[in-house]
Amino acid sequence: MIDLTRGPVTALTGAGVSAESGVPVFRGEEGLWRNYRPEELATPDAFRRNPRLVWEWYEWRRELIGARSPNPAHETLATMDKTLPDFTLITQNVDGLHQAAGSESVLEVHGNIWRVRCTACPYLSEDHRVPLPELPPRCPECGGLLRPDVVWFGESLSQEVLDAAWAAAAGCQTMLVIGTSAVVQPAASLPMVALRNGAQLIEFNPAETPLSRQADDVIRAPAGEALPTWWAAHRPT
Ligand code: OAD
């Protein structure tokens, strides 16, 4: 029996949580952009070779995401954040939709598409302009090339964010894993860390993942429908 008041609750989300907002997931035909896979564009090498091409992809995603709103799954997670005494939200998403729904302290392990940083100086800033005035954009302080403040394949995650995510996974009693294919490391290890430390694992995903067999419960439905229903049945009264 799941009792959310028994201890800390941690949620890990992936692209699937934003699918019902109209943001395409990565692994699947509709995640493709001009026939490129994310692994071909979200890399430091791709950016070195062709910064404009990589920025065109991000521009496409920024335009797409900028026109989208949080769905009931994001909203339910924001309610959990406000209701549960010890709740941590970890996301692999860079779209900012959890914050738009009202979640306050989100551990964004892969960064945020609405921040840019300079490749030549410490400049880091939020930038919500769509389209950007020039592609690739230039640093207003030193003229260097700006890049999205996201983590690319082959790059390290922020140690501070990763440490906090690891601690939340290791210390939780219940872990909700929502809308992730659970194949991109190190985020994919977080549910295993929770399991090893005795947490119960609940997966929300219409498709099977490498985690499904180890989960205590698997809810095979779109998160925007399944999560509000599940929360209504399990929220502390
Ligand atoms: P994926 O695209 O790999 O997986 C999306 C998952 O969401 C799949 O398991 C789908 O079955 C599931 N899904 C689809 N619709 C859903 C819905 N309505 N409700 C719930 N689940 C649904 O995305 P991620 O696992 O987030 O990294 O990918 C991980 C990382 O790989 C991303 O953060 C990104 C990507 O390349 C970087 O950019 C570094």
PDB file of N, CA and C and ligand atoms in Angstrom, residues 13-17 19-20 25-28 38-39 42 57-58 61 92-94 110 151-153 178-184 204-209 221-224, ligand 1:
ATOM      1  N   THR A  13      11.172  13.174 -14.177  1.00  0.00           N
ATOM      2  CA  THR A  13      10.388  13.279 -15.416  1.00  0.00           C
ATOM      3  C   THR A  13      11.294  13.334 -16.639  1.00  0.00           C
ATOM      4  N   GLY A  14      10.702  12.925 -17.770  1.00  0.00           N
ATOM      5  CA  GLY A  14      11.378  13.011 -19.064  1.00  0.00           C
ATOM      6  C   GLY A  14      10.417  13.613 -20.081  1.00  0.00           C
ATOM      7  N   ALA A  15      10.814  13.539 -21.328  1.00  0.00           N
ATOM      8  CA  ALA A  15      10.079  14.217 -22.402  1.00  0.00           C
ATOM      9  C   ALA A  15       8.594  13.841 -22.448  1.00  0.00           C
ATOM     10  N   GLY A  16       8.262  12.613 -22.018  1.00  0.00           N
ATOM     11  CA  GLY A  16       6.872  12.154 -22.085  1.00  0.00           C
ATOM     12  C   GLY A  16       5.914  13.002 -21.258  1.00  0.00           C
ATOM     13  N   VAL A  17       6.428  13.663 -20.202  1.00  0.00           N
ATOM     14  CA  VAL A  17       5.537  14.469 -19.362  1.00  0.00           C
ATOM     15  C   VAL A  17       5.059  15.701 -20.138  1.00  0.00           C
ATOM     16  N   ALA A  19       4.649  15.592 -23.503  1.00  0.00           N
ATOM     17  CA  ALA A  19       4.100  15.142 -24.790  1.00  0.00           C
ATOM     18  C   ALA A  19       2.680  15.666 -25.003  1.00  0.00           C
ATOM     19  N   GLU A  20       1.877  15.612 -23.939  1.00  0.00           N
ATOM     20  CA  GLU A  20       0.487  16.074 -24.097  1.00  0.00           C
ATOM     21  C   GLU A  20       0.367  17.603 -24.157  1.00  0.00           C
ATOM     22  N   VAL A  25       8.564  14.054 -28.155  1.00  0.00           N
ATOM     23  CA  VAL A  25       9.597  13.322 -27.397  1.00  0.00           C
ATOM     24  C   VAL A  25      10.805  13.137 -28.319  1.00  0.00           C
ATOM     25  N   PHE A  26      11.922  12.680 -27.745  1.00  0.00           N
ATOM     26  CA  PHE A  26      13.157  12.566 -28.537  1.00  0.00           C
ATOM     27  C   PHE A  26      13.218  11.273 -29.336  1.00  0.00           C
ATOM     28  N   ARG A  27      12.887  10.175 -28.653  1.00  0.00           N
ATOM     29  CA  ARG A  27      13.080   8.875 -29.301  1.00  0.00           C
ATOM     30  C   ARG A  27      11.790   8.434 -29.964  1.00  0.00           C
ATOM     31  N   GLY A  28      11.699   8.708 -31.217  1.00  0.00           N
ATOM     32  CA  GLY A  28      10.470   8.406 -31.948  1.00  0.00           C
ATOM     33  C   GLY A  28      10.491   9.276 -33.182  1.00  0.00           C
ATOM     34  N   PRO A  38      18.635  13.559 -32.212  1.00  0.00           N
ATOM     35  CA  PRO A  38      19.193  14.491 -31.216  1.00  0.00           C
ATOM     36  C   PRO A  38      20.676  14.217 -30.944  1.00  0.00           C
ATOM     37  N   GLU A  39      21.063  12.943 -30.977  1.00  0.00           N
ATOM     38  CA  GLU A  39      22.465  12.593 -30.685  1.00  0.00           C
ATOM     39  C   GLU A  39      23.427  13.162 -31.721  1.00  0.00           C
ATOM     40  N   ALA A  42      22.849  17.491 -30.597  1.00  0.00           N
ATOM     41  CA  ALA A  42      23.096  17.941 -29.225  1.00  0.00           C
ATOM     42  C   ALA A  42      24.472  17.468 -28.776  1.00  0.00           C
ATOM     43  N   TRP A  57      18.159  24.171 -34.962  1.00  0.00           N
ATOM     44  CA  TRP A  57      17.383  23.120 -34.279  1.00  0.00           C
ATOM     45  C   TRP A  57      16.806  23.664 -32.966  1.00  0.00           C
ATOM     46  N   TYR A  58      17.667  24.384 -32.193  1.00  0.00           N
ATOM     47  CA  TYR A  58      17.178  24.941 -30.920  1.00  0.00           C
ATOM     48  C   TYR A  58      16.128  26.023 -31.161  1.00  0.00           C
ATOM     49  N   ARG A  61      12.970  24.280 -31.679  1.00  0.00           N
ATOM     50  CA  ARG A  61      12.424  23.770 -30.412  1.00  0.00           C
ATOM     51  C   ARG A  61      11.924  24.905 -29.526  1.00  0.00           C
ATOM     52  N   GLN A  92      14.599  15.802 -16.670  1.00  0.00           N
ATOM     53  CA  GLN A  92      15.584  15.799 -17.758  1.00  0.00           C
ATOM     54  C   GLN A  92      15.171  16.808 -18.820  1.00  0.00           C
ATOM     55  N   ASN A  93      13.991  17.392 -18.653  1.00  0.00           N
ATOM     56  CA  ASN A  93      13.472  18.299 -19.677  1.00  0.00           C
ATOM     57  C   ASN A  93      14.098  19.679 -19.543  1.00  0.00           C
ATOM     58  N   VAL A  94      14.240  20.332 -20.689  1.00  0.00           N
ATOM     59  CA  VAL A  94      14.843  21.663 -20.704  1.00  0.00           C
ATOM     60  C   VAL A  94      13.786  22.717 -21.045  1.00  0.00           C
ATOM     61  N   HIS A 110      19.477  18.458 -17.151  1.00  0.00           N
ATOM     62  CA  HIS A 110      19.992  18.729 -18.501  1.00  0.00           C
ATOM     63  C   HIS A 110      19.929  20.208 -18.889  1.00  0.00           C
ATOM     64  N   VAL A 151      22.743  20.555 -21.405  1.00  0.00           N
ATOM     65  CA  VAL A 151      23.829  19.568 -21.389  1.00  0.00           C
ATOM     66  C   VAL A 151      23.767  18.772 -22.687  1.00  0.00           C
ATOM     67  N   TRP A 152      24.885  18.707 -23.386  1.00  0.00           N
ATOM     68  CA  TRP A 152      24.941  17.948 -24.634  1.00  0.00           C
ATOM     69  C   TRP A 152      25.534  16.572 -24.386  1.00  0.00           C
ATOM     70  N   PHE A 153      25.286  15.677 -25.327  1.00  0.00           N
ATOM     71  CA  PHE A 153      25.878  14.334 -25.235  1.00  0.00           C
ATOM     72  C   PHE A 153      27.397  14.475 -25.180  1.00  0.00           C
ATOM     73  N   ILE A 178       8.283   9.339 -14.566  1.00  0.00           N
ATOM     74  CA  ILE A 178       7.196   9.748 -15.462  1.00  0.00           C
ATOM     75  C   ILE A 178       7.727  10.146 -16.838  1.00  0.00           C
ATOM     76  N   GLY A 179       7.327   9.404 -17.858  1.00  0.00           N
ATOM     77  CA  GLY A 179       7.588   9.826 -19.230  1.00  0.00           C
ATOM     78  C   GLY A 179       9.041   9.876 -19.633  1.00  0.00           C
ATOM     79  N   THR A 180       9.823   8.910 -19.177  1.00  0.00           N
ATOM     80  CA  THR A 180      11.202   8.840 -19.656  1.00  0.00           C
ATOM     81  C   THR A 180      11.501   7.437 -20.155  1.00  0.00           C
ATOM     82  N   SER A 181      12.287   7.372 -21.250  1.00  0.00           N
ATOM     83  CA  SER A 181      12.662   6.061 -21.777  1.00  0.00           C
ATOM     84  C   SER A 181      13.734   5.421 -20.894  1.00  0.00           C
ATOM     85  N   ALA A 182      14.272   6.191 -19.958  1.00  0.00           N
ATOM     86  CA  ALA A 182      15.246   5.681 -18.970  1.00  0.00           C
ATOM     87  C   ALA A 182      16.444   5.012 -19.635  1.00  0.00           C
ATOM     88  N   VAL A 183      16.976   5.681 -20.674  1.00  0.00           N
ATOM     89  CA  VAL A 183      18.163   5.128 -21.330  1.00  0.00           C
ATOM     90  C   VAL A 183      19.347   6.087 -21.322  1.00  0.00           C
ATOM     91  N   VAL A 184      19.117   7.354 -21.007  1.00  0.00           N
ATOM     92  CA  VAL A 184      20.228   8.316 -21.055  1.00  0.00           C
ATOM     93  C   VAL A 184      20.833   8.471 -19.660  1.00  0.00           C
ATOM     94  N   PHE A 204       5.085   5.787 -14.741  1.00  0.00           N
ATOM     95  CA  PHE A 204       3.966   6.259 -15.572  1.00  0.00           C
ATOM     96  C   PHE A 204       4.496   6.378 -16.989  1.00  0.00           C
ATOM     97  N   ASN A 205       4.095   5.490 -17.842  1.00  0.00           N
ATOM     98  CA  ASN A 205       4.587   5.512 -19.218  1.00  0.00           C
ATOM     99  C   ASN A 205       3.710   4.588 -20.070  1.00  0.00           C
ATOM    100  N   PRO A 206       3.221   5.056 -21.203  1.00  0.00           N
ATOM    101  CA  PRO A 206       2.396   4.168 -22.037  1.00  0.00           C
ATOM    102  C   PRO A 206       3.197   3.010 -22.621  1.00  0.00           C
ATOM    103  N   ALA A 207       4.537   3.128 -22.646  1.00  0.00           N
ATOM    104  CA  ALA A 207       5.357   2.075 -23.252  1.00  0.00           C
ATOM    105  C   ALA A 207       6.283   1.439 -22.212  1.00  0.00           C
ATOM    106  N   GLU A 208       6.719   0.228 -22.520  1.00  0.00           N
ATOM    107  CA  GLU A 208       7.652  -0.467 -21.628  1.00  0.00           C
ATOM    108  C   GLU A 208       9.025   0.212 -21.685  1.00  0.00           C
ATOM    109  N   THR A 209       9.740   0.215 -20.570  1.00  0.00           N
ATOM    110  CA  THR A 209      11.101   0.765 -20.525  1.00  0.00           C
ATOM    111  C   THR A 209      11.984  -0.249 -19.783  1.00  0.00           C
ATOM    112  N   ALA A 221      -0.338   4.549 -19.170  1.00  0.00           N
ATOM    113  CA  ALA A 221      -1.288   5.522 -19.727  1.00  0.00           C
ATOM    114  C   ALA A 221      -0.571   6.859 -19.855  1.00  0.00           C
ATOM    115  N   PRO A 222      -1.060   7.740 -20.693  1.00  0.00           N
ATOM    116  CA  PRO A 222      -0.443   9.067 -20.810  1.00  0.00           C
ATOM    117  C   PRO A 222      -0.455   9.790 -19.457  1.00  0.00           C
ATOM    118  N   ALA A 223       0.654  10.438 -19.144  1.00  0.00           N
ATOM    119  CA  ALA A 223       0.816  11.038 -17.814  1.00  0.00           C
ATOM    120  C   ALA A 223      -0.238  12.099 -17.513  1.00  0.00           C
ATOM    121  N   GLY A 224      -0.651  12.853 -18.526  1.00  0.00           N
ATOM    122  CA  GLY A 224      -1.631  13.920 -18.300  1.00  0.00           C
ATOM    123  C   GLY A 224      -2.978  13.396 -17.815  1.00  0.00           C
TER     124      GLY A 224
HETATM  125  P1  OAD B   1      12.588   9.970 -24.725  1.00  0.00           P
HETATM  126  O1  OAD B   1      12.088  10.598 -25.985  1.00  0.00           O
HETATM  127  O2  OAD B   1      13.766   9.070 -24.826  1.00  0.00           O
HETATM  128  O3  OAD B   1      11.429   9.120 -24.050  1.00  0.00           O
HETATM  129  C1  OAD B   1      10.139   9.633 -23.876  1.00  0.00           C
HETATM  130  C2  OAD B   1       9.332   8.624 -23.100  1.00  0.00           C
HETATM  131  O4  OAD B   1       8.065   9.191 -22.849  1.00  0.00           O
HETATM  132  C3  OAD B   1       9.095   7.289 -23.823  1.00  0.00           C
HETATM  133  O5  OAD B   1       9.392   6.222 -22.930  1.00  0.00           O
HETATM  134  C4  OAD B   1       7.612   7.324 -24.164  1.00  0.00           C
HETATM  135  O6  OAD B   1       7.004   6.028 -24.115  1.00  0.00           O
HETATM  136  C5  OAD B   1       7.082   8.191 -23.044  1.00  0.00           C
HETATM  137  N1  OAD B   1       5.822   8.903 -23.354  1.00  0.00           N
HETATM  138  C6  OAD B   1       5.348   9.329 -24.553  1.00  0.00           C
HETATM  139  N2  OAD B   1       4.176   9.965 -24.402  1.00  0.00           N
HETATM  140  C7  OAD B   1       3.903   9.955 -23.070  1.00  0.00           C
HETATM  141  C8  OAD B   1       2.830  10.465 -22.273  1.00  0.00           C
HETATM  142  N3  OAD B   1       1.816  11.119 -22.804  1.00  0.00           N
HETATM  143  N4  OAD B   1       2.881  10.253 -20.930  1.00  0.00           N
HETATM  144  C9  OAD B   1       3.920   9.593 -20.358  1.00  0.00           C
HETATM  145  N5  OAD B   1       4.958   9.099 -21.070  1.00  0.00           N
HETATM  146  C10 OAD B   1       4.952   9.275 -22.394  1.00  0.00           C
HETATM  147  O7  OAD B   1      12.828  11.162 -23.693  1.00  0.00           O
HETATM  148  P2  OAD B   1      13.713  11.184 -22.359  1.00  0.00           P
HETATM  149  O8  OAD B   1      13.668   9.883 -21.651  1.00  0.00           O
HETATM  150  O9  OAD B   1      13.332  12.408 -21.634  1.00  0.00           O
HETATM  151  O10 OAD B   1      18.845  14.659 -23.354  1.00  0.00           O
HETATM  152  O11 OAD B   1      15.145  11.388 -22.987  1.00  0.00           O
HETATM  153  C11 OAD B   1      16.226  11.577 -22.131  1.00  0.00           C
HETATM  154  C12 OAD B   1      17.192  12.552 -22.707  1.00  0.00           C
HETATM  155  O12 OAD B   1      17.555  12.166 -24.035  1.00  0.00           O
HETATM  156  C13 OAD B   1      16.643  13.952 -22.901  1.00  0.00           C
HETATM  157  O13 OAD B   1      16.689  14.729 -21.740  1.00  0.00           O
HETATM  158  C14 OAD B   1      17.545  14.505 -23.936  1.00  0.00           C
HETATM  159  C15 OAD B   1      17.464  13.338 -24.885  1.00  0.00           C
HETATM  160  O14 OAD B   1      18.318  13.285 -25.907  1.00  0.00           O
HETATM  161  C16 OAD B   1      19.676  15.619 -23.760  1.00  0.00           C
HETATM  162  O15 OAD B   1      19.343  16.432 -24.592  1.00  0.00           O
HETATM  163  C17 OAD B   1      20.992  15.576 -23.085  1.00  0.00           C
END
